[in-house]
mmCIF file of N, CA and C in Angstrom:
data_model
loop_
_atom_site.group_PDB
_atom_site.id
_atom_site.type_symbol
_atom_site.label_atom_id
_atom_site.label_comp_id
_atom_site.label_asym_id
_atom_site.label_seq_id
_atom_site.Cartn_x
_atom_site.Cartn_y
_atom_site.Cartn_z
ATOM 1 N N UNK A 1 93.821 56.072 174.784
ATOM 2 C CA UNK A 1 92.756 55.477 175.584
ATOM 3 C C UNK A 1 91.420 55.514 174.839
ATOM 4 N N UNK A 2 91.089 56.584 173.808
ATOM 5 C CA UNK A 2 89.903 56.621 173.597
ATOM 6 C C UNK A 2 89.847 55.601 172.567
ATOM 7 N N UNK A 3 90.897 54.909 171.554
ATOM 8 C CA UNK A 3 90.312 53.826 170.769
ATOM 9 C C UNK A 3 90.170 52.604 171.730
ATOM 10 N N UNK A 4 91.334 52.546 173.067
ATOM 11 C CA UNK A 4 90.580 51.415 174.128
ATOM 12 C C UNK A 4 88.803 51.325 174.390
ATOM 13 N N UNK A 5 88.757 52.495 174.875
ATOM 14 C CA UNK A 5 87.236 52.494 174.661
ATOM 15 C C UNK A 5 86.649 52.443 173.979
ATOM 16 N N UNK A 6 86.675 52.991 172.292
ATOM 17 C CA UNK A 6 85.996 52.470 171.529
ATOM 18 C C UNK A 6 85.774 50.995 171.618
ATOM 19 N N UNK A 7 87.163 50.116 171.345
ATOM 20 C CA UNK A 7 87.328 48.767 171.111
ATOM 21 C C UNK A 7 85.910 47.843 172.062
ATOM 22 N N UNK A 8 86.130 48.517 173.096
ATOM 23 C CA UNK A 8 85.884 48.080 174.347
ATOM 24 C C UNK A 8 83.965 47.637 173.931
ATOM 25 N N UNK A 9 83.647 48.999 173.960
ATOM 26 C CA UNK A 9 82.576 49.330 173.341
ATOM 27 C C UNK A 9 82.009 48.360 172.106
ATOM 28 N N UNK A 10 82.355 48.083 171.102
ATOM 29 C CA UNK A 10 82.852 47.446 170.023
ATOM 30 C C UNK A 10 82.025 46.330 170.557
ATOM 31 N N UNK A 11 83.194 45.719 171.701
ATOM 32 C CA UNK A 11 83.059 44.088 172.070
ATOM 33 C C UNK A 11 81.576 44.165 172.434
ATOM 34 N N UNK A 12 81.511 45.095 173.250
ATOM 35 C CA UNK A 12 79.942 45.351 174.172
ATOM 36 C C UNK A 12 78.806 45.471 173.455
ATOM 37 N N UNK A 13 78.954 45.915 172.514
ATOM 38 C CA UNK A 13 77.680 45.518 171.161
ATOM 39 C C UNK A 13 77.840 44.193 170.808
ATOM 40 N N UNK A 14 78.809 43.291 170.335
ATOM 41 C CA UNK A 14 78.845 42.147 170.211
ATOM 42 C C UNK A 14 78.380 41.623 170.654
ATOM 43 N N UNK A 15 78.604 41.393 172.213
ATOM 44 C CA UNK A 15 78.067 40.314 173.117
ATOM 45 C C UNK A 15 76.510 40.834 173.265
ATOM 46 N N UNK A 16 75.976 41.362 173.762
ATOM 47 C CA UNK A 16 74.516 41.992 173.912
ATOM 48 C C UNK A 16 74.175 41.639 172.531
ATOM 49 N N UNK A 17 74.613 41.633 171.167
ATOM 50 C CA UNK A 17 73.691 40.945 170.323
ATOM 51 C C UNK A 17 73.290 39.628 170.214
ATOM 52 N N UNK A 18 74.521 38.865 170.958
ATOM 53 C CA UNK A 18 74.580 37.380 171.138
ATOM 54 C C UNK A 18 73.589 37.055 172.248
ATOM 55 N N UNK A 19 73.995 37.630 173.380
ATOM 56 C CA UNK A 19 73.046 37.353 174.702
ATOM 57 C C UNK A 19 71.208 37.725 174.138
ATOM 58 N N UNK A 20 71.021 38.827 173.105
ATOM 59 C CA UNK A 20 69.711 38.857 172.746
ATOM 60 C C UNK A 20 69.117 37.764 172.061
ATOM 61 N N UNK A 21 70.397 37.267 171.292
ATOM 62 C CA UNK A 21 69.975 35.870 170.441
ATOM 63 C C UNK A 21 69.719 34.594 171.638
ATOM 64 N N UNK A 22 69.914 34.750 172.604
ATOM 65 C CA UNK A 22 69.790 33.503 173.489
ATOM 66 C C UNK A 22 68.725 33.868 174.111
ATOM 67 N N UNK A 23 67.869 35.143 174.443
ATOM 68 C CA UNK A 23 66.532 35.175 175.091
ATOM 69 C C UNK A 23 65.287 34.462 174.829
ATOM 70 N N UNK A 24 65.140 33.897 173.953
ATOM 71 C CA UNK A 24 64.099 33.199 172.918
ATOM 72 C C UNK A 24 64.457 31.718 173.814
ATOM 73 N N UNK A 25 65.294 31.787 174.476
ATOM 74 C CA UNK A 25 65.409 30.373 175.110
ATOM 75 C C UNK A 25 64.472 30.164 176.580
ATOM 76 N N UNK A 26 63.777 28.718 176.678
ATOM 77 C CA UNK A 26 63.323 28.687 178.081
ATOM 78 C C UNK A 26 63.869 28.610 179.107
ATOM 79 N N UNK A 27 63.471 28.702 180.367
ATOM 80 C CA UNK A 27 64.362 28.613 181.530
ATOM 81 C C UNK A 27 64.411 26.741 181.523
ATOM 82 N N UNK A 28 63.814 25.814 181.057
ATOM 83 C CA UNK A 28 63.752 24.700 181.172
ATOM 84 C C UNK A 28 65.433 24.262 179.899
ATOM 85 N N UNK A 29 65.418 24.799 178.939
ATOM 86 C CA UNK A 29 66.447 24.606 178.758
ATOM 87 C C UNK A 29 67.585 24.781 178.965
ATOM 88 N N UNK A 30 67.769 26.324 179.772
ATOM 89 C CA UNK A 30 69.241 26.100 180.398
ATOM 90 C C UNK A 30 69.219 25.425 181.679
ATOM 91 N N UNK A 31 68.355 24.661 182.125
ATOM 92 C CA UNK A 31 68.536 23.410 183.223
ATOM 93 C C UNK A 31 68.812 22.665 182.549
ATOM 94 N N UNK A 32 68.846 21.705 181.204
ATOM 95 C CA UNK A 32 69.108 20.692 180.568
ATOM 96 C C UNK A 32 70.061 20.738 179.806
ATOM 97 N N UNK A 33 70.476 22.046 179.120
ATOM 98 C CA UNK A 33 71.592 22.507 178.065
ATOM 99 C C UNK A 33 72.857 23.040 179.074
ATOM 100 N N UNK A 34 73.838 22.318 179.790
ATOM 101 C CA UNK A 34 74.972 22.898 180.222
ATOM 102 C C UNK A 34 75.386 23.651 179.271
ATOM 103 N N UNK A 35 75.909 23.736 177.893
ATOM 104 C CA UNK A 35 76.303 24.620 176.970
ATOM 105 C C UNK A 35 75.860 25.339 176.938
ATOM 106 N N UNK A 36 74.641 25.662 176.591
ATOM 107 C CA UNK A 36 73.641 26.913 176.410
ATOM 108 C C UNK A 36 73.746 27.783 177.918
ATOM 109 N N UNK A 37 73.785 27.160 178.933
ATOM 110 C CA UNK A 37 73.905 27.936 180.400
ATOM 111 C C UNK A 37 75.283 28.425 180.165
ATOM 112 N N UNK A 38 76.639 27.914 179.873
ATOM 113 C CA UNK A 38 77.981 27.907 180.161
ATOM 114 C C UNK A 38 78.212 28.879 179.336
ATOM 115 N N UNK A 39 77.581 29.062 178.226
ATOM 116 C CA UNK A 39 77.732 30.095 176.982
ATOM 117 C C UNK A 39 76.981 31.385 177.667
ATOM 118 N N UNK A 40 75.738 31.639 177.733
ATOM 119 C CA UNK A 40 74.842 32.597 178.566
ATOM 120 C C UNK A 40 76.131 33.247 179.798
ATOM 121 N N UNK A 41 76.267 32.639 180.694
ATOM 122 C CA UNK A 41 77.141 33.196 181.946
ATOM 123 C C UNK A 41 78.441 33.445 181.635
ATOM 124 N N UNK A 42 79.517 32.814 180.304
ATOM 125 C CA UNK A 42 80.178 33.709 180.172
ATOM 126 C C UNK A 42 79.978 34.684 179.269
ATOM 127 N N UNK A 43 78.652 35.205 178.346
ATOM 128 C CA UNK A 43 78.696 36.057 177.825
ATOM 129 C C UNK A 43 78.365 37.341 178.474
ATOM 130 N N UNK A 44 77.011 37.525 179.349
ATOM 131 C CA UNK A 44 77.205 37.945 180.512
ATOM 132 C C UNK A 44 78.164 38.320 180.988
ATOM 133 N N UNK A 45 79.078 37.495 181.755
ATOM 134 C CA UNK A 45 80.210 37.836 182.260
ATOM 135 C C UNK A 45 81.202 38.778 181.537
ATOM 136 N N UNK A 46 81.280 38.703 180.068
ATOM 137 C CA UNK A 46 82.614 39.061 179.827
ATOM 138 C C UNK A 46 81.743 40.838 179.486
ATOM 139 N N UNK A 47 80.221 40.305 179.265
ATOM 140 C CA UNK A 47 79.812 41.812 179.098
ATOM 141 C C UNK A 47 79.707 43.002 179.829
ATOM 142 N N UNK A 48 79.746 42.284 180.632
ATOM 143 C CA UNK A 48 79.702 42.906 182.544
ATOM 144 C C UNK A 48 81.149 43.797 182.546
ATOM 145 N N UNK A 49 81.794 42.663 182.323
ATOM 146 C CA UNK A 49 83.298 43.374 182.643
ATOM 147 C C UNK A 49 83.606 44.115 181.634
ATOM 148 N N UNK A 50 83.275 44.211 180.311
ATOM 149 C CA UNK A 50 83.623 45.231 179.335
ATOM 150 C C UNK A 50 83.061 46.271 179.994
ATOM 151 N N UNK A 51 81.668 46.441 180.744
ATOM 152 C CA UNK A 51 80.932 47.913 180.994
ATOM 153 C C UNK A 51 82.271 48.168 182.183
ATOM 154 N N UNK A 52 82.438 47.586 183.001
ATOM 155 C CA UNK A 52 83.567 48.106 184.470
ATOM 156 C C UNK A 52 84.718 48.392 184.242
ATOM 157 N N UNK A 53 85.202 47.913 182.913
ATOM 158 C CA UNK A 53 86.327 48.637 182.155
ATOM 159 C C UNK A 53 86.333 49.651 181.591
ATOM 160 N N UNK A 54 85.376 49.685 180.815
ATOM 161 C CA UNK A 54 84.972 50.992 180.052
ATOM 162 C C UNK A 54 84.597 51.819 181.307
ATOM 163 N N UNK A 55 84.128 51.867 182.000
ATOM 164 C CA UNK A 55 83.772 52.835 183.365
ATOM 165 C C UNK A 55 84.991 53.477 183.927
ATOM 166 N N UNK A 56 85.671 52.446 183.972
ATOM 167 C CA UNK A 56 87.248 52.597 184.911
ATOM 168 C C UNK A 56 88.311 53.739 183.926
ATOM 169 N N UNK A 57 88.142 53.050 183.036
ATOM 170 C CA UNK A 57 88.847 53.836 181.958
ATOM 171 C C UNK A 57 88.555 55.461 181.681
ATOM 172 N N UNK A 58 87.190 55.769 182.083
ATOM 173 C CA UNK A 58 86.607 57.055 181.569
ATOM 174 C C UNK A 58 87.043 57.756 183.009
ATOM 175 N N UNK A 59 86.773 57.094 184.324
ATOM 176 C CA UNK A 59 87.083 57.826 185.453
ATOM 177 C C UNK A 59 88.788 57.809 185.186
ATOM 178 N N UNK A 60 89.673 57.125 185.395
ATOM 179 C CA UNK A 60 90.922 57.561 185.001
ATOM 180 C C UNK A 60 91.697 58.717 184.087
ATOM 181 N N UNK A 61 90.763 58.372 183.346
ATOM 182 C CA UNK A 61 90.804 59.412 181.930
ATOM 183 C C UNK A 61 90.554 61.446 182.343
ATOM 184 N N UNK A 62 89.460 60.957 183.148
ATOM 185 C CA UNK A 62 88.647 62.076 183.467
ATOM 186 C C UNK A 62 89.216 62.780 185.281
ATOM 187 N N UNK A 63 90.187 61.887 185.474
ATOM 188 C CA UNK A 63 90.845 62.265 186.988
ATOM 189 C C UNK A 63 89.532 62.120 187.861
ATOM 190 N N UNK A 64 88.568 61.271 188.084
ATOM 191 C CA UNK A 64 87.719 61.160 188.897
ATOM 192 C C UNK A 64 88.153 60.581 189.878
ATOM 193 N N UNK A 65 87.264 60.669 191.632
ATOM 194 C CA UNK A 65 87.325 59.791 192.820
ATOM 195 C C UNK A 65 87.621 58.045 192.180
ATOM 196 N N UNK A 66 88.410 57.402 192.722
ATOM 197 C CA UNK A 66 89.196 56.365 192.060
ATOM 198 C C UNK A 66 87.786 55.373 193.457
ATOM 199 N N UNK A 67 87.285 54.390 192.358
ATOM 200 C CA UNK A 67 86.136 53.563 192.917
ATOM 201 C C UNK A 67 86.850 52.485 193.906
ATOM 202 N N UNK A 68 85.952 52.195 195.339
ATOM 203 C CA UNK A 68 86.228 51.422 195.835
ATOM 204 C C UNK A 68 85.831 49.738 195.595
ATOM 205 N N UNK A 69 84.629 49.879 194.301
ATOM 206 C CA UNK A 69 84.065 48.449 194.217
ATOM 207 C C UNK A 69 83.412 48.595 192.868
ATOM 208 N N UNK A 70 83.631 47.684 192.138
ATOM 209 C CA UNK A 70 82.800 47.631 190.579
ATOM 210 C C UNK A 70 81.970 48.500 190.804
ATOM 211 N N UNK A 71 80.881 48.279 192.128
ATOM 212 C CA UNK A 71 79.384 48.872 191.708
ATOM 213 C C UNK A 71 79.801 50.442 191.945
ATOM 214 N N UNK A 72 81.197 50.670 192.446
ATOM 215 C CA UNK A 72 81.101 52.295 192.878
ATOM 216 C C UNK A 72 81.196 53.163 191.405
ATOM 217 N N UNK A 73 82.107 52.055 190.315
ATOM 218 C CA UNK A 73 82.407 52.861 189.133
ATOM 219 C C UNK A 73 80.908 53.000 188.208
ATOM 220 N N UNK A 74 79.614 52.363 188.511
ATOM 221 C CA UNK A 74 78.624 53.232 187.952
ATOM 222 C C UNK A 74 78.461 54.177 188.517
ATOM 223 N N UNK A 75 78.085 54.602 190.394
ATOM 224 C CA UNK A 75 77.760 55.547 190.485
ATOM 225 C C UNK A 75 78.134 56.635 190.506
ATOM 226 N N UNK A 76 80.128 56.862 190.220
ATOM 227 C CA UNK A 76 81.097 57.501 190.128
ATOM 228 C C UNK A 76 80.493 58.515 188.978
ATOM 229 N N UNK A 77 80.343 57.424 187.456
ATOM 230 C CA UNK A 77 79.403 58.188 186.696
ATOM 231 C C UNK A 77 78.131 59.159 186.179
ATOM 232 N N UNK A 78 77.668 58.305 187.395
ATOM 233 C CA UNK A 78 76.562 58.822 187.425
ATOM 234 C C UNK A 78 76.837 60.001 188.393
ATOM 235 N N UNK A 79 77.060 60.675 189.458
ATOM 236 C CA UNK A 79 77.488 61.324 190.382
ATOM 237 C C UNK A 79 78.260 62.646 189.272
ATOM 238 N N UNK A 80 78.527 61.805 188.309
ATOM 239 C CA UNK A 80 79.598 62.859 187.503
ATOM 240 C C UNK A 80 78.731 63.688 185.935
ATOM 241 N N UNK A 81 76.815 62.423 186.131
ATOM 242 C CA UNK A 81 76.441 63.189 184.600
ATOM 243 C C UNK A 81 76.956 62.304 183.600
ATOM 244 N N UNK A 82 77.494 61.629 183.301
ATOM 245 C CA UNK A 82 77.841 60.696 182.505
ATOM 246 C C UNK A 82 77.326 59.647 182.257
ATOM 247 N N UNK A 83 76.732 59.016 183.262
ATOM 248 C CA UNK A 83 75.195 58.192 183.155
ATOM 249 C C UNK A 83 74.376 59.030 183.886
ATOM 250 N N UNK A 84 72.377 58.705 183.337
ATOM 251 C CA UNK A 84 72.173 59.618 183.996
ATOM 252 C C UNK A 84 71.842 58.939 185.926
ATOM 253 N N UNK A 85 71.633 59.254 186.584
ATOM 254 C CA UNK A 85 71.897 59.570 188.049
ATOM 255 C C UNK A 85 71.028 57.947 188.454
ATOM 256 N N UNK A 86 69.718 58.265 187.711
ATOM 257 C CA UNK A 86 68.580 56.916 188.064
ATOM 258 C C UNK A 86 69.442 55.697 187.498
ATOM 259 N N UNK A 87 69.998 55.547 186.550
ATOM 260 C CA UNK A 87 70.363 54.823 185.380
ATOM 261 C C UNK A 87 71.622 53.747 186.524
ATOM 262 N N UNK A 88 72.285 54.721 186.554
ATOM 263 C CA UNK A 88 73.764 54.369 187.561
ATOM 264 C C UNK A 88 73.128 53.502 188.373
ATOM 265 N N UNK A 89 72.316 54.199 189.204
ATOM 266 C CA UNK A 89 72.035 53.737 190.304
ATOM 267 C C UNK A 89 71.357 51.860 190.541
ATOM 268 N N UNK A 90 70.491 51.857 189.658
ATOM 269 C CA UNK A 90 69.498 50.987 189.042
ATOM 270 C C UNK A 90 70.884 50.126 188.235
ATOM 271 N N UNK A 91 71.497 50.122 187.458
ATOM 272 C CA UNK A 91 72.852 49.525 187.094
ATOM 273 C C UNK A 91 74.113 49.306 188.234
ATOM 274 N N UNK A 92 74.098 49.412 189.119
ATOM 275 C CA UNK A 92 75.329 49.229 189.873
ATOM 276 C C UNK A 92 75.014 48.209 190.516
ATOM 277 N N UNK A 93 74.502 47.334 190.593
ATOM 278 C CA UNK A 93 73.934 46.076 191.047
ATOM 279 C C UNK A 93 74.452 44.831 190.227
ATOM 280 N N UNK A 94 74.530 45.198 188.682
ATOM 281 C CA UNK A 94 74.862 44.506 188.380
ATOM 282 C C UNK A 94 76.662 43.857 188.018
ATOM 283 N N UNK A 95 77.144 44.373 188.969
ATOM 284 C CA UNK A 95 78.432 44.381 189.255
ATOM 285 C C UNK A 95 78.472 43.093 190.440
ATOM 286 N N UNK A 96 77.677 43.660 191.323
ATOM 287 C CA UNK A 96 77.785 42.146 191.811
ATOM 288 C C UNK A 96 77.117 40.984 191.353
ATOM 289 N N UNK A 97 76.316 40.499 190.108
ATOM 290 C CA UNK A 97 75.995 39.794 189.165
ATOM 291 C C UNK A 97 77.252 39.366 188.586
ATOM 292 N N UNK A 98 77.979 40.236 188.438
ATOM 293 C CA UNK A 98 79.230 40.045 187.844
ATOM 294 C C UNK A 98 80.373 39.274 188.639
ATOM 295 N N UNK A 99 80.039 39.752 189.908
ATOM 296 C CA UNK A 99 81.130 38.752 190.690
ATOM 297 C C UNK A 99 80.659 37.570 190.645
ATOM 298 N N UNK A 100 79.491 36.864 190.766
ATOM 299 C CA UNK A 100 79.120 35.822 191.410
ATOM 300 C C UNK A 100 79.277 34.838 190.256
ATOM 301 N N UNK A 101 79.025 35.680 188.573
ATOM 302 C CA UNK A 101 79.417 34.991 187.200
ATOM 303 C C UNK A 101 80.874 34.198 187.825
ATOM 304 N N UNK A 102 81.822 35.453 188.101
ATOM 305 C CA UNK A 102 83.179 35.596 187.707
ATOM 306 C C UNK A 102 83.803 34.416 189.278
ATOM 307 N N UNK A 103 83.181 34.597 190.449
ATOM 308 C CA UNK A 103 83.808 33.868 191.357
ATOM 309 C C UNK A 103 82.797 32.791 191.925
ATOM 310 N N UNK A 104 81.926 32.368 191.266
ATOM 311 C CA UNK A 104 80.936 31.272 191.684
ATOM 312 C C UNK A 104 81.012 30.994 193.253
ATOM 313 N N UNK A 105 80.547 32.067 193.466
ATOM 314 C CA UNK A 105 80.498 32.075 194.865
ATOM 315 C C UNK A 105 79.647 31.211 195.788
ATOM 316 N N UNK A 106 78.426 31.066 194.788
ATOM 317 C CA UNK A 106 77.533 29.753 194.898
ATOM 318 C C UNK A 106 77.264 29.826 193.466
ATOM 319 N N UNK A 107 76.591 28.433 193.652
ATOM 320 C CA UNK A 107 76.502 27.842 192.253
ATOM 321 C C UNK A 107 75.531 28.851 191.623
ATOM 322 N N UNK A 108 75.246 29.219 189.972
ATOM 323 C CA UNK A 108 74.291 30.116 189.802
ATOM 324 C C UNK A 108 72.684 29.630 189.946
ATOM 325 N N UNK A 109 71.982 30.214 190.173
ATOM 326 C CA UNK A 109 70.055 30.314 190.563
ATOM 327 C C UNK A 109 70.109 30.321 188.448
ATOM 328 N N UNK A 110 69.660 29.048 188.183
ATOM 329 C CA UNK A 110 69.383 29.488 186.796
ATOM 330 C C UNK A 110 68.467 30.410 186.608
ATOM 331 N N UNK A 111 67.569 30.312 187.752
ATOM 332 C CA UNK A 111 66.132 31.579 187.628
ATOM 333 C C UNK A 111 66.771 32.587 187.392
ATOM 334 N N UNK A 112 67.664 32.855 188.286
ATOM 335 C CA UNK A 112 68.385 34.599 188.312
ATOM 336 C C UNK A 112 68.931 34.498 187.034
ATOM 337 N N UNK A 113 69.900 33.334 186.117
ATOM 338 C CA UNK A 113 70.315 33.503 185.459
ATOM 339 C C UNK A 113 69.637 34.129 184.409
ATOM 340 N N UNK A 114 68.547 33.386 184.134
ATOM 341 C CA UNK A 114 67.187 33.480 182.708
ATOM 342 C C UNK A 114 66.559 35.060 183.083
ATOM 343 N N UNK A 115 66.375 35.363 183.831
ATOM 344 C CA UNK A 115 65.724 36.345 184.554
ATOM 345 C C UNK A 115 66.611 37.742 183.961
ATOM 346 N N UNK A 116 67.826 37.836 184.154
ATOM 347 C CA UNK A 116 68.985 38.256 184.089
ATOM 348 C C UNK A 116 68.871 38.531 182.312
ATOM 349 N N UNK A 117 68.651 37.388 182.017
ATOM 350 C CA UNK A 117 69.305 36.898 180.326
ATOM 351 C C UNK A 117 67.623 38.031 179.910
ATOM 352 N N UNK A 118 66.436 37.939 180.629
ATOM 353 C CA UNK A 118 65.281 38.660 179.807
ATOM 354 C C UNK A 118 65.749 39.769 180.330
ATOM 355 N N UNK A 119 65.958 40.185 181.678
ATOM 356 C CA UNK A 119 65.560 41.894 181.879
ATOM 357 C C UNK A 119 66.399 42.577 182.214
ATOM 358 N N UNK A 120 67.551 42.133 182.140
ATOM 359 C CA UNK A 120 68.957 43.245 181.975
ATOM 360 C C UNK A 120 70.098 43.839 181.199
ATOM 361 N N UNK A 121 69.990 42.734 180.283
ATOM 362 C CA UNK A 121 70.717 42.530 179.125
ATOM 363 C C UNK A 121 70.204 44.276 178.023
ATOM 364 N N UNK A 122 69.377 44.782 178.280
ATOM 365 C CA UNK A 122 69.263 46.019 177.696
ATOM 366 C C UNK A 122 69.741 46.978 178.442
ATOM 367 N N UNK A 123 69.580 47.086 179.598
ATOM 368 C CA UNK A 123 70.667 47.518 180.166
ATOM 369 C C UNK A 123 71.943 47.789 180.143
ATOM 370 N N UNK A 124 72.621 46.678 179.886
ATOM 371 C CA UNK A 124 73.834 46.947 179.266
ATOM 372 C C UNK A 124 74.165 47.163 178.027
ATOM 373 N N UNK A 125 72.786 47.313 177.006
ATOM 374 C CA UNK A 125 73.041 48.037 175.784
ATOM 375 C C UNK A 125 72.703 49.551 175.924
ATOM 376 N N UNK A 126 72.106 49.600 176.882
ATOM 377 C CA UNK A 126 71.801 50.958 177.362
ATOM 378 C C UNK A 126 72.883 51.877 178.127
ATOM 379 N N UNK A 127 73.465 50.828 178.764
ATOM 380 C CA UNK A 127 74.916 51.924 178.483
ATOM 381 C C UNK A 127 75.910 51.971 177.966
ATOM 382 N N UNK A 128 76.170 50.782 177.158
ATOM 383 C CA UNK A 128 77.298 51.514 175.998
ATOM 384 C C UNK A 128 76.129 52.646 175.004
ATOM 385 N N UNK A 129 75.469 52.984 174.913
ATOM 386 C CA UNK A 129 74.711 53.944 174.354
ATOM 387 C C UNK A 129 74.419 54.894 175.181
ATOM 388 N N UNK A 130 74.744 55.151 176.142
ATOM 389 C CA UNK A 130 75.004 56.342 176.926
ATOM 390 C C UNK A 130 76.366 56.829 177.109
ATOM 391 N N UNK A 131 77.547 55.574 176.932
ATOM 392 C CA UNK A 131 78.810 56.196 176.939
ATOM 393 C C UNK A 131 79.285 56.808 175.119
ATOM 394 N N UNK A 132 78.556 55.773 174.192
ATOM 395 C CA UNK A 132 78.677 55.865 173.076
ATOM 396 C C UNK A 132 78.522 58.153 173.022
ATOM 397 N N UNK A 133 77.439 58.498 173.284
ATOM 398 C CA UNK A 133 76.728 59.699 173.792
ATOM 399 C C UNK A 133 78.043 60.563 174.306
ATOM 400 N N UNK A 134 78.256 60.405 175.271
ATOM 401 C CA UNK A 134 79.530 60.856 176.419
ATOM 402 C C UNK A 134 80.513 61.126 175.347
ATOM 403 N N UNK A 135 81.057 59.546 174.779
ATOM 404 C CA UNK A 135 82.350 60.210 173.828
ATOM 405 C C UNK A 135 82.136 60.965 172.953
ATOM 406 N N UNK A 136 80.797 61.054 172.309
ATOM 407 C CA UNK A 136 80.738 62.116 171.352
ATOM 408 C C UNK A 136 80.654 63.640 171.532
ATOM 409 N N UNK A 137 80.144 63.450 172.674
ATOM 410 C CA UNK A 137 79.419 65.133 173.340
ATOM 411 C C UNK A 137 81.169 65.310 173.398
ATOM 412 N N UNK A 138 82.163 64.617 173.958
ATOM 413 C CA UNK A 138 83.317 65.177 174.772
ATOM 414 C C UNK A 138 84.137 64.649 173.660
ATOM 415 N N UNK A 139 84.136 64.429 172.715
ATOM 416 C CA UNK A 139 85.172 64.036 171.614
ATOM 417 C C UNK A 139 86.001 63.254 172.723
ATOM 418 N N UNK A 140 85.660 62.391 172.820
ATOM 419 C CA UNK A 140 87.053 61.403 173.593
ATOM 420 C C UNK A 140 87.772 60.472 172.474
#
């Protein structure tokens, strides 16, 4: 499991370098660039779900309370010290960001999207660098 997570991890630097390369973009262009939007939301997306995997994986790993909802497996972590407590908390939101990528539940708010693309996207480099942390402290 622990090179799953590495791997996992891996991907999650990838994409967050890509999604940083797309911030320099206006919100006027992903109204006009379907590609540039279609690219943005699934990178997002697939980054989202690398963090809820990698989450899932560490509570399994670790015999933790088994989560009732994406957003429960941040605060599972956090609850556990593994993220810290504010961090989780302030991050578990973006799980349902993640559904709405993943099941277009309504069409996306490009605002939220662009919005999203400036002020969260470190976030999720911020916690593979907190789990990055975790596996080392715990040799996983």
């Amino acid at each position: 499991m622990n090179d799953e997570i590495a791997s996992k991890l891996e991907h999650l630097r990838e994409y967050v370098t890509i999604l940083k390369g797309y911030q320099y973009h206006k919100i006027e262009e992903l109204q006009t660039d379907h590609t540039l939007k279609g690219a943005i939301e699934r990178y997002l997306e697939v980054a989202l779900e690398c963090t809820i995997d990698i989450g899932e994986m560490i509570i399994s790993k670790e015999k933790l309370k088994r989560p009732e909802s994406y957003q429960e497996v941040f605060l599972i972590l956090g609850e556990q010290g593994i993220l810290p407590k504010n961090f989780a908390i302030k991050f578990a939101p973006s799980a349902g960001f993640r559904n709405r990528l993943v099941h277009m539940y309504a069409k996306i708010d490009i605002g939220k999207l662009h919005y999203y693309l400036q002020n969260n996207v470190g976030d999720i480099e911020q916690f593979g660098k907190y789990i990055a942390q975790y596996l080392v402290k715990y040799q996983m």
